[in-house]
mmCIF file of N, CA and C in Angstrom:
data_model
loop_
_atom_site.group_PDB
_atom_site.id
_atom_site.type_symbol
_atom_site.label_atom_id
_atom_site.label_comp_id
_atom_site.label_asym_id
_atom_site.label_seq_id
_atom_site.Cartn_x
_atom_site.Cartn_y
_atom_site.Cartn_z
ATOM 1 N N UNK A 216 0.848 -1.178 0.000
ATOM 2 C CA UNK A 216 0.000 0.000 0.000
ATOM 3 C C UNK A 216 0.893 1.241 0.000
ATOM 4 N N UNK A 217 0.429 2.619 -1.287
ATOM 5 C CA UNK A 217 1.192 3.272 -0.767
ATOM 6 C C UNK A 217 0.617 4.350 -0.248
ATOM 7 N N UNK A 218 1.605 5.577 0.437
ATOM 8 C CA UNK A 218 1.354 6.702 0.679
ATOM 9 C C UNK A 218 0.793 7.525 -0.266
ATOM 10 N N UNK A 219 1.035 7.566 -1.411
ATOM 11 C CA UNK A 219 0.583 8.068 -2.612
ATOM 12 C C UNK A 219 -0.127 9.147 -2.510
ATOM 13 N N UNK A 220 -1.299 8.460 -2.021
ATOM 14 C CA UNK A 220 -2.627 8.695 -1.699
ATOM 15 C C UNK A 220 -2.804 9.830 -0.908
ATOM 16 N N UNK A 221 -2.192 9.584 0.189
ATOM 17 C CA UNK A 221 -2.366 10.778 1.555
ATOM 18 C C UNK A 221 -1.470 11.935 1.136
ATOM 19 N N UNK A 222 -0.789 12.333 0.160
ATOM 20 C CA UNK A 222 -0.199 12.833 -0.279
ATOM 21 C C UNK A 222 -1.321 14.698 -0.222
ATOM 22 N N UNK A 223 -0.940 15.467 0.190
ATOM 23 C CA UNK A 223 -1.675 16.718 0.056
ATOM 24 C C UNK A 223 -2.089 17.069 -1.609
ATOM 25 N N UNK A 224 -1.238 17.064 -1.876
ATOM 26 C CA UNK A 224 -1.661 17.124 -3.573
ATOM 27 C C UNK A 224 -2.439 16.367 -4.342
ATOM 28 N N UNK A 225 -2.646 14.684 -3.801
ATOM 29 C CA UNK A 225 -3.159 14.189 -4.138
ATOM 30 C C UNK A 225 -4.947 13.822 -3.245
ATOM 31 N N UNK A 226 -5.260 14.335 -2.581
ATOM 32 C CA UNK A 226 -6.190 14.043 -1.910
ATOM 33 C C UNK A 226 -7.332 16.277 -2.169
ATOM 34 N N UNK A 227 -8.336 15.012 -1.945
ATOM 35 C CA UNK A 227 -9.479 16.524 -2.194
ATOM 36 C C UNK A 227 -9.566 17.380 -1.081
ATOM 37 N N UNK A 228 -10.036 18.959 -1.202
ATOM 38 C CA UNK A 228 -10.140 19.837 -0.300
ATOM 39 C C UNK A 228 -11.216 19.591 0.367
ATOM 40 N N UNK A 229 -10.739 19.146 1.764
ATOM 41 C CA UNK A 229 -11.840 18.857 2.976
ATOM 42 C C UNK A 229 -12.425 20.430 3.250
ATOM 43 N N UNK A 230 -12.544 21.417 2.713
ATOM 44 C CA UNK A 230 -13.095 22.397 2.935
ATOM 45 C C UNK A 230 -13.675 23.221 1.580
ATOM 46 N N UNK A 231 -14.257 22.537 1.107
ATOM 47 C CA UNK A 231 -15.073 23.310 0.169
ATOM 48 C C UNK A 231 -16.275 23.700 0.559
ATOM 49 N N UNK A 232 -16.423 24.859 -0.138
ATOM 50 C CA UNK A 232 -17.497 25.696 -0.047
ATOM 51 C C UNK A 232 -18.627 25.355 -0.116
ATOM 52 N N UNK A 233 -19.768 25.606 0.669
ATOM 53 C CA UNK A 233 -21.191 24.862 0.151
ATOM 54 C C UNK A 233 -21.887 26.038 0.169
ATOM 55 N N UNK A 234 -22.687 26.449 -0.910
ATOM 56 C CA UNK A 234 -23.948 27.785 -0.635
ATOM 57 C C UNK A 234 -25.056 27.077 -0.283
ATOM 58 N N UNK A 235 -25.588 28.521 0.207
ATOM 59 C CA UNK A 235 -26.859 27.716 1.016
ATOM 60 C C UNK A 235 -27.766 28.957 1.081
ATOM 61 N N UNK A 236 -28.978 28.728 0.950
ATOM 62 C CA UNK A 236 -29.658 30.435 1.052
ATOM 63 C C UNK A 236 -30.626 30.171 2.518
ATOM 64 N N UNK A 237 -30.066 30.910 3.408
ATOM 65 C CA UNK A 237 -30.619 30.951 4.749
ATOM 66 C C UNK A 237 -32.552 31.583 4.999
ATOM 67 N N UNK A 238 -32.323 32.685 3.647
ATOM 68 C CA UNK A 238 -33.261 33.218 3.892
ATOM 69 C C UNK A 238 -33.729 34.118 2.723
ATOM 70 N N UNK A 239 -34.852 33.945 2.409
ATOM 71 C CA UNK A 239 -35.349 34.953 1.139
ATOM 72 C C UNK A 239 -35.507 36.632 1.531
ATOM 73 N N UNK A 240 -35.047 37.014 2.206
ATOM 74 C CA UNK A 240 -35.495 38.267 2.865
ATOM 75 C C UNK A 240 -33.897 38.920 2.490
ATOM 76 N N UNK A 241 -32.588 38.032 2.407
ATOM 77 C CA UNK A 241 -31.643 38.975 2.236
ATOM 78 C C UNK A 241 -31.263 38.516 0.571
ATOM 79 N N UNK A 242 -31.355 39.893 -0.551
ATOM 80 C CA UNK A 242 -31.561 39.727 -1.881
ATOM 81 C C UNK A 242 -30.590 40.210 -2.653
ATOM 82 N N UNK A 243 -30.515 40.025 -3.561
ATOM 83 C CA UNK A 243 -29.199 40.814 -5.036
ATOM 84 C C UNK A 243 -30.200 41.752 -5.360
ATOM 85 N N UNK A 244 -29.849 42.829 -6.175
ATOM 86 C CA UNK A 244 -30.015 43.807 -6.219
ATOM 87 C C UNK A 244 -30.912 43.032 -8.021
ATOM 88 N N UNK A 245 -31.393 41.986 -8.336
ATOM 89 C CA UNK A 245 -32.433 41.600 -9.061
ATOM 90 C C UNK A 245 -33.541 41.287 -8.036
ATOM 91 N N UNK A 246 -33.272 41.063 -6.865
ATOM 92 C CA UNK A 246 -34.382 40.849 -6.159
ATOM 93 C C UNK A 246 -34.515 39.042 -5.648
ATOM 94 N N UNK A 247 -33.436 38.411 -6.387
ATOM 95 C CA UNK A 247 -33.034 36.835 -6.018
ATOM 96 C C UNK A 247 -32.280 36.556 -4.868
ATOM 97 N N UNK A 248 -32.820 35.314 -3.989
ATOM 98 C CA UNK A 248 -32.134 35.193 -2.739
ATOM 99 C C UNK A 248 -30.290 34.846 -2.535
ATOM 100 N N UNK A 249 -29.955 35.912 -1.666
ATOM 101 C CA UNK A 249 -28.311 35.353 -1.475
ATOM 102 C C UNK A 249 -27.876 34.007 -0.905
ATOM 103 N N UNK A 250 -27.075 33.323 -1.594
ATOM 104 C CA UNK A 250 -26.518 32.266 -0.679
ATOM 105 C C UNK A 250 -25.680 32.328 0.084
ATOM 106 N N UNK A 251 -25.784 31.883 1.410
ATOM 107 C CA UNK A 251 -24.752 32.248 2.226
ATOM 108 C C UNK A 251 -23.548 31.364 1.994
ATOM 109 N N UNK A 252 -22.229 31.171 2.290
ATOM 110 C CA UNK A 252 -20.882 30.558 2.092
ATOM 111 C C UNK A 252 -20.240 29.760 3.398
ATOM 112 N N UNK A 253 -20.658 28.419 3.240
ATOM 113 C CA UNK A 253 -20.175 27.788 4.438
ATOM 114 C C UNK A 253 -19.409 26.733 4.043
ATOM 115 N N UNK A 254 -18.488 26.293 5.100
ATOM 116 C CA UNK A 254 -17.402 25.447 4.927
ATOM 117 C C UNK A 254 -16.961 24.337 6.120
ATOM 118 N N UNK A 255 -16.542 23.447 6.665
ATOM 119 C CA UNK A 255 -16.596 22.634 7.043
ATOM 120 C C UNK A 255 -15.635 23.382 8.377
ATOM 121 N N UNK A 256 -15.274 23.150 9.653
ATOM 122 C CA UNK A 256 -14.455 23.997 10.353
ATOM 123 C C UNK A 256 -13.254 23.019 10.085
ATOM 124 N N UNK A 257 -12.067 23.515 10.582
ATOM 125 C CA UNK A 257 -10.897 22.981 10.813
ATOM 126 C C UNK A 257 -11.196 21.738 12.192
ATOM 127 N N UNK A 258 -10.495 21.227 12.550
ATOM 128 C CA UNK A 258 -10.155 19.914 13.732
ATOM 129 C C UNK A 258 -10.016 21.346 14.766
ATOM 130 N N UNK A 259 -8.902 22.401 14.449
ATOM 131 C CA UNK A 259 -8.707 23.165 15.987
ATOM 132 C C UNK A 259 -9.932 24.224 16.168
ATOM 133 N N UNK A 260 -10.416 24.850 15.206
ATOM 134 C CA UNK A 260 -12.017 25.801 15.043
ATOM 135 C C UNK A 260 -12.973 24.609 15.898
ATOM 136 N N UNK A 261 -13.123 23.407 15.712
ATOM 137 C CA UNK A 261 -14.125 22.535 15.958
ATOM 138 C C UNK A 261 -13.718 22.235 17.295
ATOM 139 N N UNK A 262 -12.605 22.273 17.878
ATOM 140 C CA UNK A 262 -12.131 22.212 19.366
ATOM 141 C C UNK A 262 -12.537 23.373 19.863
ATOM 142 N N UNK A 263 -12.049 24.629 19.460
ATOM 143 C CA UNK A 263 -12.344 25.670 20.231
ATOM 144 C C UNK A 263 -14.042 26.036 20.427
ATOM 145 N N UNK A 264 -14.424 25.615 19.392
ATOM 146 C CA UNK A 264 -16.092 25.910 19.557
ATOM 147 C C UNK A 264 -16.499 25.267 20.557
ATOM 148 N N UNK A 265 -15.952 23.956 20.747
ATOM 149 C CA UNK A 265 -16.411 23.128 22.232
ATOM 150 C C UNK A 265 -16.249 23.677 23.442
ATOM 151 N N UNK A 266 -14.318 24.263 23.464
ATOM 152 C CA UNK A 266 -14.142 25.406 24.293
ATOM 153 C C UNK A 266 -15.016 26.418 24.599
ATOM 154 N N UNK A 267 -15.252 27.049 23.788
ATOM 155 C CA UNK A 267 -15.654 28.309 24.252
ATOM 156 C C UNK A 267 -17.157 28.200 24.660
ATOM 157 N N UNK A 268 -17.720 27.063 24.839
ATOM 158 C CA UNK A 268 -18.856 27.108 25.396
ATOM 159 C C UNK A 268 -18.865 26.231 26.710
ATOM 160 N N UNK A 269 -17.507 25.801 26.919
ATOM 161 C CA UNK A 269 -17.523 25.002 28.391
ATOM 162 C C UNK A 269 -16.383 26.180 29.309
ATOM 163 N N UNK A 270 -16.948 26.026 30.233
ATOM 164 C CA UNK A 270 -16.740 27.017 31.755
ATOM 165 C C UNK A 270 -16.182 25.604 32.783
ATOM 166 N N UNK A 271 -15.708 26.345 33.526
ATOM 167 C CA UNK A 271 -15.495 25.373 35.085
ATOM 168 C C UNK A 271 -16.426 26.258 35.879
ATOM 169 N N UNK A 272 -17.082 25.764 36.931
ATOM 170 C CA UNK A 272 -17.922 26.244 37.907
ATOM 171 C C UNK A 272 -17.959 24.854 39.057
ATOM 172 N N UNK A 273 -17.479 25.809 39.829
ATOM 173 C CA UNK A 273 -16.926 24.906 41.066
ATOM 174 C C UNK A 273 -16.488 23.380 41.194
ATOM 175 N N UNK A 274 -15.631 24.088 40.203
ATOM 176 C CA UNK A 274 -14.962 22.162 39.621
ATOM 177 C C UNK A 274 -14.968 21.692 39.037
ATOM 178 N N UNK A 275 -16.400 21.635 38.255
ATOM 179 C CA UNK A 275 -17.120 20.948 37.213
ATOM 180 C C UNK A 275 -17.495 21.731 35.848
ATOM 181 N N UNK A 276 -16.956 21.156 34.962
ATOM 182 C CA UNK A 276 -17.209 21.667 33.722
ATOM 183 C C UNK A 276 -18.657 21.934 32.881
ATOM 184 N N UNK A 277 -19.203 22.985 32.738
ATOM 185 C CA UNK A 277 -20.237 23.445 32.542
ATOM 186 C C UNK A 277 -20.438 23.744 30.836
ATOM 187 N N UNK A 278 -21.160 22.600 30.420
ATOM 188 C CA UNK A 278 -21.027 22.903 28.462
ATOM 189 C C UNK A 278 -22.756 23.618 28.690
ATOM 190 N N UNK A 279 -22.062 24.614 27.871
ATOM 191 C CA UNK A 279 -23.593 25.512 27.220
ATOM 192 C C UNK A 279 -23.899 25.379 25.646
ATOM 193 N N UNK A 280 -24.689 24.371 25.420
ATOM 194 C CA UNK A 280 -25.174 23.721 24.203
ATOM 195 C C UNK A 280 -25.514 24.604 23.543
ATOM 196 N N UNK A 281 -26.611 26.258 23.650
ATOM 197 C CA UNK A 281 -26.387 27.173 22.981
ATOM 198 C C UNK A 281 -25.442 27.684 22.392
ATOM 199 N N UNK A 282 -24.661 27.901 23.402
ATOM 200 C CA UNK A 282 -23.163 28.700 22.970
ATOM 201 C C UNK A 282 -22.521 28.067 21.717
ATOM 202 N N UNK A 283 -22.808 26.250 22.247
ATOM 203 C CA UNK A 283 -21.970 25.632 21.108
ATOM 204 C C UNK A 283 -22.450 26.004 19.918
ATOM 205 N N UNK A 284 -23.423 25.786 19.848
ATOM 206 C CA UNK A 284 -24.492 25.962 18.199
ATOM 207 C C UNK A 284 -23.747 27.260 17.614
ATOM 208 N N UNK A 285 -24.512 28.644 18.345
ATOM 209 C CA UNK A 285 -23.877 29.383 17.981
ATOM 210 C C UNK A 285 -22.177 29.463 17.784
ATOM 211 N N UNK A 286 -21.388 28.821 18.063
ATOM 212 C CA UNK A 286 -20.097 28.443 18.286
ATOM 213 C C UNK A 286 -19.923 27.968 16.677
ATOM 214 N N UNK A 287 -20.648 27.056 16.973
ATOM 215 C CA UNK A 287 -20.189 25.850 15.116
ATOM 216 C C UNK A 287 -20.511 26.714 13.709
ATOM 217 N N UNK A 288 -21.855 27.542 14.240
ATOM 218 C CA UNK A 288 -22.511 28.440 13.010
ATOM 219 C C UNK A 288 -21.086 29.459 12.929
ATOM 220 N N UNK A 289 -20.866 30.573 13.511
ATOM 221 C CA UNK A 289 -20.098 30.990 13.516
ATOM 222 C C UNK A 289 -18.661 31.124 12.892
ATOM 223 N N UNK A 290 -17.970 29.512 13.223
ATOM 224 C CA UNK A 290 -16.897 29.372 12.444
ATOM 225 C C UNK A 290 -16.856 28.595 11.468
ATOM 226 N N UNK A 291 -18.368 28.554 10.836
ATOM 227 C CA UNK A 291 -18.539 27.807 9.788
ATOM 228 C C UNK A 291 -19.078 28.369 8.537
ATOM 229 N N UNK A 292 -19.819 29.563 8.874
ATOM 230 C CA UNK A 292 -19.994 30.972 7.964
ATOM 231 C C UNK A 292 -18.568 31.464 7.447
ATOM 232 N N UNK A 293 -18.697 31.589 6.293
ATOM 233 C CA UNK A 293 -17.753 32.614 5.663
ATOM 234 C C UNK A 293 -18.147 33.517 4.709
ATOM 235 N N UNK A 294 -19.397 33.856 4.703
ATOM 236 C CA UNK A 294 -20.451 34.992 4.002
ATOM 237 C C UNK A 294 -21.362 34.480 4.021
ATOM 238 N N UNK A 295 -22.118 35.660 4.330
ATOM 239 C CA UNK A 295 -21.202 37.001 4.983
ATOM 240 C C UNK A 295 -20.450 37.014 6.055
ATOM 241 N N UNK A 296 -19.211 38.015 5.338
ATOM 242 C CA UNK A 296 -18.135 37.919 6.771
ATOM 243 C C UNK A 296 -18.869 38.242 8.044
ATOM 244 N N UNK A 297 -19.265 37.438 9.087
ATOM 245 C CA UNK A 297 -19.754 37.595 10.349
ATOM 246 C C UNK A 297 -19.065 38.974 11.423
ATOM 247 N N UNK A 298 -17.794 38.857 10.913
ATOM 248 C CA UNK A 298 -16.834 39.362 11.775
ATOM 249 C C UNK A 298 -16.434 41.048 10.993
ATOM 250 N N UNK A 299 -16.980 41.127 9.838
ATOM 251 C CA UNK A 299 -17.093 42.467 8.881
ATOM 252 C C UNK A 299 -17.566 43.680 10.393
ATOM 253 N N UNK A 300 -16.627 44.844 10.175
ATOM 254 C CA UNK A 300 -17.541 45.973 11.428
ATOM 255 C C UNK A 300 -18.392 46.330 10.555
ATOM 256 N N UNK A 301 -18.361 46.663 9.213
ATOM 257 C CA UNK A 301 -19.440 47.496 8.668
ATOM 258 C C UNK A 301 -21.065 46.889 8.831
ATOM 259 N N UNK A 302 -20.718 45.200 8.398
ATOM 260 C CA UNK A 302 -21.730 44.386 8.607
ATOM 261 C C UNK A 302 -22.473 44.351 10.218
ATOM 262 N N UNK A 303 -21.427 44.530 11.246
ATOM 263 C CA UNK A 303 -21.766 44.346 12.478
ATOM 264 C C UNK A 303 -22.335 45.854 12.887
ATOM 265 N N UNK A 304 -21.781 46.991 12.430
ATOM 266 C CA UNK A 304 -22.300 48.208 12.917
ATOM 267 C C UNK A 304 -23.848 48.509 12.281
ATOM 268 N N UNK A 305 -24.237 48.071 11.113
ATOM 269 C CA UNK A 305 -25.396 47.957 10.508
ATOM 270 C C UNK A 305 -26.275 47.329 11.775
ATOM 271 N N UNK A 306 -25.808 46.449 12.765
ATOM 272 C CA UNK A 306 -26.946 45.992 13.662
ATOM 273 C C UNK A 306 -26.607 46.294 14.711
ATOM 274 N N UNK A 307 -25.535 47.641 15.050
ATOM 275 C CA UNK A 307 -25.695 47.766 16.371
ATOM 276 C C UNK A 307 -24.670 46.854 17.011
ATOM 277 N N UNK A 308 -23.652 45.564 16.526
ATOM 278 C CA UNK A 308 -23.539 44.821 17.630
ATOM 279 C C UNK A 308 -21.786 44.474 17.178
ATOM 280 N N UNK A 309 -21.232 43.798 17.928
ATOM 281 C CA UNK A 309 -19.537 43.643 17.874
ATOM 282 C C UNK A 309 -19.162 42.392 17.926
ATOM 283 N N UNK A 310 -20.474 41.767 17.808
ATOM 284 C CA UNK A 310 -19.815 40.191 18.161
ATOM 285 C C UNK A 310 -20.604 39.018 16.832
ATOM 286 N N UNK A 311 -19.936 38.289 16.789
ATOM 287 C CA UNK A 311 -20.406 37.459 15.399
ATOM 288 C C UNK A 311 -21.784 36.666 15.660
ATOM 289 N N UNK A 312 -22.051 36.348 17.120
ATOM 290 C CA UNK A 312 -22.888 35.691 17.580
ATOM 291 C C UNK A 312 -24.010 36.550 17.851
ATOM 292 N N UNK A 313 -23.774 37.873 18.386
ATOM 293 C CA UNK A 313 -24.874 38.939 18.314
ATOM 294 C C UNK A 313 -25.391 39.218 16.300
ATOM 295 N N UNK A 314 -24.556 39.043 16.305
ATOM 296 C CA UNK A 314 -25.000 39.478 14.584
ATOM 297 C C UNK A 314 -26.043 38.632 14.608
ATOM 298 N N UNK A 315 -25.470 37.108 14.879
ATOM 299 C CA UNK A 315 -26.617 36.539 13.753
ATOM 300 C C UNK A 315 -27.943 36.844 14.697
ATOM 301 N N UNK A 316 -27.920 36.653 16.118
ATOM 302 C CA UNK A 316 -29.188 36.953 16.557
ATOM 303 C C UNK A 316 -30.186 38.343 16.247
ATOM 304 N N UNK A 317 -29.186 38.995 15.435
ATOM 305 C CA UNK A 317 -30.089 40.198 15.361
ATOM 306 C C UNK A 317 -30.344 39.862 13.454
ATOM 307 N N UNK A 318 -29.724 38.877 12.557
ATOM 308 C CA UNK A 318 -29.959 39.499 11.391
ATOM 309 C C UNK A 318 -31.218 38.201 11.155
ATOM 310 N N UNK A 319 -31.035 37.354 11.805
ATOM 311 C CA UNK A 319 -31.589 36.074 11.332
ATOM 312 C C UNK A 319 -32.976 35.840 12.901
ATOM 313 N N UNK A 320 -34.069 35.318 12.324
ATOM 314 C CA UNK A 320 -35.360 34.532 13.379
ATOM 315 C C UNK A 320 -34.776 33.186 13.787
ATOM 316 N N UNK A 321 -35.687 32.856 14.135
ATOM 317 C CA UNK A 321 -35.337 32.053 14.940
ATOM 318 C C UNK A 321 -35.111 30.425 13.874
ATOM 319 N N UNK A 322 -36.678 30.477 12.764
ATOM 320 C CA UNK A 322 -36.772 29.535 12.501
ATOM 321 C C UNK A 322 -35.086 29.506 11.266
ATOM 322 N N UNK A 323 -34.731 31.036 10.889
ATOM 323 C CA UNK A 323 -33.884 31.051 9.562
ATOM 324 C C UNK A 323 -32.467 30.846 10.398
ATOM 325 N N UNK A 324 -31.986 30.985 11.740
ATOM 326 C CA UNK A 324 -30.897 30.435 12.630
ATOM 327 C C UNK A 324 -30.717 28.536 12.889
ATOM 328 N N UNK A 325 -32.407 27.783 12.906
ATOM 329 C CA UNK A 325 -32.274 26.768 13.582
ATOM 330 C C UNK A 325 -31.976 25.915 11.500
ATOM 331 N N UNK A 326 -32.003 26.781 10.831
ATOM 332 C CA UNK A 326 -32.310 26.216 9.382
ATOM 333 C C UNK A 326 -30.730 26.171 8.626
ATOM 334 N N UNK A 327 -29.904 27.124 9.897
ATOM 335 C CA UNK A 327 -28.210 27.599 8.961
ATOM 336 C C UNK A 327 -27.672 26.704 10.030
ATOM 337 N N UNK A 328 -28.106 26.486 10.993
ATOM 338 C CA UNK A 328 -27.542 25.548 12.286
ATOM 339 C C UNK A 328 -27.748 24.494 11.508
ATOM 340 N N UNK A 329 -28.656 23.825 11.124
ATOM 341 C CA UNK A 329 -28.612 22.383 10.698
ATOM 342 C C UNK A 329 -27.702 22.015 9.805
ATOM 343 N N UNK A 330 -27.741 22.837 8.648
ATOM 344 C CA UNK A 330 -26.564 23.331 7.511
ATOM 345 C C UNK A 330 -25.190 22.887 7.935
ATOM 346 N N UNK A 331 -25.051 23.672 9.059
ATOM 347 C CA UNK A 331 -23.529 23.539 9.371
ATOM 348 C C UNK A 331 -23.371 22.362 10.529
ATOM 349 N N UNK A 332 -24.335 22.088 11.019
ATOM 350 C CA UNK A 332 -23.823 20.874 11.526
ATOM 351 C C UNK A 332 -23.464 19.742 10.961
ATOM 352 N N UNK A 333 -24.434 19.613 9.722
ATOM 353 C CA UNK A 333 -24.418 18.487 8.378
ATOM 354 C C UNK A 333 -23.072 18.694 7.982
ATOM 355 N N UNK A 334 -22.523 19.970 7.630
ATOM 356 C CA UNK A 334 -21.526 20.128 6.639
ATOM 357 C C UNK A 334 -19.993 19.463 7.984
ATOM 358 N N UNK A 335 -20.488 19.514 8.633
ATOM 359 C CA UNK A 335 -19.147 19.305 9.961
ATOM 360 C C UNK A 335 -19.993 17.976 10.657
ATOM 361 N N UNK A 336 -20.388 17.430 9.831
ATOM 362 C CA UNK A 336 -20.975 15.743 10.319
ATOM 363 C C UNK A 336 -21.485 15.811 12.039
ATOM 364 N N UNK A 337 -21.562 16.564 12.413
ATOM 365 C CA UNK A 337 -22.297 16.665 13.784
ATOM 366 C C UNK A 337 -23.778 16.225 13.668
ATOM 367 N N UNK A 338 -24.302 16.179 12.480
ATOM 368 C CA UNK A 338 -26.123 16.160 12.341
ATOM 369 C C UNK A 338 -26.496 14.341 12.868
ATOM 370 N N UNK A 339 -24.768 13.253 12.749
ATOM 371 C CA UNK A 339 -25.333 12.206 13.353
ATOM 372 C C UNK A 339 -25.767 11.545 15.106
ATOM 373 N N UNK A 340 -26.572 10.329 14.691
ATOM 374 C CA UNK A 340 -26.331 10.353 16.586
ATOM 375 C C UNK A 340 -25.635 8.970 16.555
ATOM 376 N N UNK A 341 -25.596 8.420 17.958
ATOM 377 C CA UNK A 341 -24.738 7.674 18.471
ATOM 378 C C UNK A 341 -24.931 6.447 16.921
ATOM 379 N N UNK A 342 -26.438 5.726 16.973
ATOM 380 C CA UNK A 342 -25.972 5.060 16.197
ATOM 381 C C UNK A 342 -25.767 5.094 14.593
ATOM 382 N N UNK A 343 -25.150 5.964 14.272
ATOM 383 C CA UNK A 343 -25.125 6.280 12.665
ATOM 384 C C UNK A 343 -23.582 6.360 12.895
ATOM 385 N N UNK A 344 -23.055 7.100 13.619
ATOM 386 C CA UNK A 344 -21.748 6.870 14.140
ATOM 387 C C UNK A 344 -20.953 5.303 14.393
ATOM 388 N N UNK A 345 -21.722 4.156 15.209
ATOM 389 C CA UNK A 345 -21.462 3.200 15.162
ATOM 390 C C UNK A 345 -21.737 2.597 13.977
ATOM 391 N N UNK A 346 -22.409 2.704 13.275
ATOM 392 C CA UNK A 346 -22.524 2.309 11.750
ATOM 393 C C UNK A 346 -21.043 2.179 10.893
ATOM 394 N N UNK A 347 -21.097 3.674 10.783
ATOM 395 C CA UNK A 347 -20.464 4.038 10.455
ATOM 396 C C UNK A 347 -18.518 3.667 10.235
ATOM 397 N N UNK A 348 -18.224 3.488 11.852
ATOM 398 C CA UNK A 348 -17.298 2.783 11.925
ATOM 399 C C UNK A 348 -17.463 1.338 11.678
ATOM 400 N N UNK A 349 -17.991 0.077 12.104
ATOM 401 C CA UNK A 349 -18.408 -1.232 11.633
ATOM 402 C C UNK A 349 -18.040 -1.202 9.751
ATOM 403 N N UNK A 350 -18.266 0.146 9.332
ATOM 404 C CA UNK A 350 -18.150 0.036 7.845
ATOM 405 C C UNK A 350 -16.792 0.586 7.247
#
């Protein structure tokens, strides 16, 4: 068997782009819906998102499952730039996670969440996972 294979040059970009239109309400200037630009996170983006939603509190590690969501959406958007000030001063807010709560409802957040969990294989559960490996 060879290495060949695993070769960077020879293997496909684990991060390609997927469009996706979150919502008919944000338009091109014909009046057709934008797709937003999402991409799969990195191994260390996909660590830190876990991070940044777990705390210690008196010992014990405290995961805030919101946070995460918003966490995964976040570094899984890449347009619109989340992190743009012009984009962020348009709503008032400084943070990528305030953005989306102010640009997106509830149902057009739980619809870009699914998106990016799919695209970063999080959308399985335990047993699709065990499947998965067995295969």
């Amino acid at each position: 068997m060879s290495l060949t294979a695993f070769l960077k040059e020879n293997v496909a970009n684990p991060y390609e782009e997927v469009e996706f239109v979150v919502s008919d309400r944000f338009k091109d200037e014909d009046g057709n819906p934008i797709a937003w630009k999402l991409r799969a996170m990195s191994p260390d983006n996909a660590l830190l998102a876990s991070d940044r939603a777990t705390s210690v509190v008196g010992g014990k590690a405290d995961f805030k499952t919101n946070d995460y969501f918003k966490n995964v959406v976040t570094e899984s958007v890449i347009y619109p730039n989340l992190r743009d000030k012009e984009l962020q001063d348009s709503y008032g807010v400084m943070d990528p996670k305030d953005l989306l709560n102010k640009m997106l409802n509830s149902r057009e957040f739980n619809k870009l969440l699914s998106k990016c969990m799919a695209i970063n294989g999080l959308n399985k559960d335990f047993d699709d996972l065990k499947t998965e490996v067995k295969n």
